[in-house]
Amino acid sequence: MSRLLSNIARLEAQRACLDRAVTMIGDLAGPVLELGLGNGRTYDHLRVRLPERDIFVFERQVASHPDCVPPPDRLILGDLRETLPAAYARFPQAAALAHVDIATHDRAASERLAVALAPLLAALMRKGAVIVSELPLPVADWRALSAPPEADGGRYHMYQAG
């Protein structure tokens, strides 16, 4: 598969999983957490799909399209290993949805970061929350969910917080 086709399949899987997650949290209160702003495409998609929700973005530094930069009060800058624990007082087991898009071209480093971040993120998620991630997130009390059929198998992972 060409890199172009692979990227298209990843984006389709991402959209399908996010759209399913949005429907799953309909009656669940709480903000949305976006870990990794990147170009801002998924943040933009989530704010269109969830206009009534507060969406907080965690990012090392902003490099997104100017139209996709969150307001300053919803943008948390810095190393995720530091900013997630600092957010415990602000979002104690409160988030209804998290999208984790932290993968880089270094797959091994990305997987190590996901393992380190998973328990930090878990402390911010409420019971029943949905977590969508490109990388597997090992959290014992999270139940793995099946990705929608439109998602190319194994490209994206979905979990529900216990």
Coordinates of N, CA, C and O in Angstrom, one line a residue, residues 33 35 84 88 93 95-100 114-145 157-162:
L33 N -10.8 15.8 26.0 CA -9.4 16.1 26.0 C -8.8 15.6 24.7 O -9.0 14.5 24.3
L35 N -5.2 15.0 23.2 CA -3.8 14.9 23.4 C -3.0 14.9 22.1 O -3.1 13.9 21.4
L84 N -0.3 16.5 32.1 CA -1.5 15.6 32.5 C -1.6 15.6 34.0 O -2.7 15.8 34.6
Y88 N -4.8 17.2 37.1 CA -5.7 16.5 38.0 C -6.6 17.3 38.8 O -7.8 17.0 39.0
Q93 N -11.1 13.0 37.4 CA -12.0 11.9 36.9 C -13.3 12.5 36.3 O -14.4 12.1 36.5
A95 N -13.4 13.8 32.6 CA -13.4 13.9 31.1 C -14.3 12.7 30.6 O -14.3 11.6 31.0
A96 N -15.1 13.1 29.6 CA -16.0 12.1 29.0 C -15.4 11.5 27.7 O -15.8 10.3 27.4
L97 N -14.5 12.1 27.1 CA -13.8 11.6 25.9 C -12.4 12.1 25.8 O -12.1 13.3 26.2
A98 N -11.5 11.2 25.4 CA -10.1 11.6 25.1 C -9.7 11.1 23.8 O -10.0 9.9 23.5
H99 N -9.1 11.9 23.0 CA -8.5 11.5 21.8 C -7.0 11.6 21.9 O -6.5 12.7 22.2
V100 N -6.3 10.5 21.7 CA -4.8 10.5 21.9 C -4.2 10.3 20.6 O -4.2 9.2 20.0
A114 N 3.2 6.3 24.9 CA 1.8 5.9 25.1 C 1.7 5.1 26.4 O 0.8 5.3 27.2
V115 N 2.6 4.2 26.7 CA 2.6 3.4 27.9 C 2.8 4.3 29.1 O 2.2 4.1 30.1
A116 N 3.7 5.3 29.0 CA 3.9 6.2 30.1 C 2.7 7.1 30.4 O 2.4 7.4 31.5
L117 N 2.0 7.5 29.3 CA 0.9 8.5 29.4 C -0.4 7.8 29.9 O -1.3 8.4 30.5
A118 N -0.6 6.5 29.5 CA -1.9 5.8 29.8 C -2.3 6.0 31.3 O -3.5 6.4 31.5
P119 N -1.5 5.7 32.3 CA -2.0 5.8 33.6 C -2.3 7.3 34.0 O -3.1 7.6 34.9
L120 N -1.5 8.2 33.4 CA -1.7 9.6 33.7 C -3.1 10.1 33.2 O -3.8 10.8 33.8
L121 N -3.4 9.6 32.0 CA -4.7 10.0 31.4 C -5.8 9.3 32.1 O -6.9 9.9 32.3
A122 N -5.6 8.1 32.6 CA -6.7 7.3 33.3 C -7.2 8.1 34.5 O -8.4 8.1 34.8
A123 N -6.4 8.9 35.2 CA -6.8 9.6 36.3 C -7.7 10.8 36.0 O -8.4 11.4 36.8
L124 N -7.8 11.1 34.7 CA -8.6 12.3 34.2 C -10.0 11.8 33.7 O -10.9 12.6 33.4
M125 N -10.1 10.5 33.4 CA -11.3 10.0 32.8 C -12.4 9.5 33.7 O -12.1 8.9 34.7
R126 N -13.6 9.9 33.5 CA -14.7 9.5 34.3 C -15.2 8.1 33.9 O -14.9 7.6 32.8
K127 N -15.9 7.4 34.8 CA -16.4 6.1 34.5 C -17.3 6.2 33.3 O -18.2 7.0 33.2
G128 N -17.1 5.3 32.3 CA -17.9 5.3 31.1 C -17.3 6.1 30.0 O -17.8 6.1 28.9
A129 N -16.3 6.9 30.3 CA -15.7 7.7 29.2 C -15.1 6.9 28.1 O -14.8 5.7 28.3
V130 N -15.0 7.5 27.0 CA -14.5 6.8 25.8 C -13.1 7.4 25.4 O -12.9 8.6 25.4
I131 N -12.2 6.5 25.2 CA -10.8 6.9 24.8 C -10.5 6.4 23.4 O -10.7 5.2 23.1
V132 N -10.1 7.2 22.5 CA -9.7 6.9 21.1 C -8.3 7.2 20.9 O -7.8 8.2 21.3
S133 N -7.5 6.2 20.4 CA -6.1 6.3 20.3 C -5.5 5.6 19.1 O -6.0 4.5 18.8
E134 N -4.5 6.2 18.5 CA -3.8 5.5 17.4 C -3.0 4.4 17.9 O -2.8 3.4 17.3
L135 N -2.5 4.6 19.1 CA -1.6 3.6 19.8 C -2.4 2.8 20.9 O -3.3 3.4 21.5
P136 N -2.0 1.6 21.1 CA -2.6 0.9 22.2 C -2.3 1.6 23.6 O -1.2 2.1 23.7
L137 N -3.3 1.6 24.5 CA -3.1 2.2 25.8 C -3.3 1.2 26.9 O -4.5 0.8 27.1
P138 N -2.3 0.7 27.6 CA -2.5 -0.3 28.6 C -3.0 0.2 29.9 O -2.2 0.7 30.7
V139 N -4.3 0.2 30.1 CA -4.9 0.5 31.4 C -5.8 -0.6 31.8 O -6.7 -1.0 31.1
A140 N -5.5 -1.2 33.0 CA -6.2 -2.4 33.4 C -7.7 -2.3 33.5 O -8.4 -3.2 33.1
D141 N -8.2 -1.2 34.0 CA -9.7 -1.1 34.1 C -10.4 -0.5 32.9 O -11.6 -0.1 33.0
W142 N -9.7 -0.3 31.8 CA -10.4 0.1 30.6 C -10.7 -1.1 29.7 O -9.9 -2.0 29.6
R143 N -11.9 -1.1 29.2 CA -12.4 -2.2 28.4 C -12.2 -1.8 26.9 O -12.6 -0.8 26.5
A144 N -11.5 -2.7 26.2 CA -11.2 -2.5 24.8 C -12.6 -2.6 24.1 O -13.4 -3.5 24.3
L145 N -12.8 -1.7 23.1 CA -14.0 -1.7 22.3 C -13.6 -2.1 20.9 O -12.5 -1.8 20.4
H157 N -7.6 2.4 18.1 CA -8.0 1.7 19.3 C -9.1 2.5 20.0 O -8.9 3.7 20.2
M158 N -10.1 1.8 20.6 CA -11.1 2.5 21.4 C -11.2 1.7 22.7 O -11.1 0.5 22.8
Y159 N -11.4 2.5 23.8 CA -11.5 1.9 25.1 C -12.7 2.6 25.8 O -13.0 3.8 25.5
Q160 N -13.2 2.0 26.8 CA -14.2 2.6 27.7 C -13.7 2.5 29.1 O -13.3 1.4 29.6
A161 N -13.6 3.6 29.8 CA -13.1 3.7 31.2 C -14.0 3.0 32.2 O -15.2 3.1 32.1
G162 N -13.5 2.2 33.0 CA -14.2 1.4 34.0 C -14.4 2.2 35.3 O -14.0 3.2 35.5

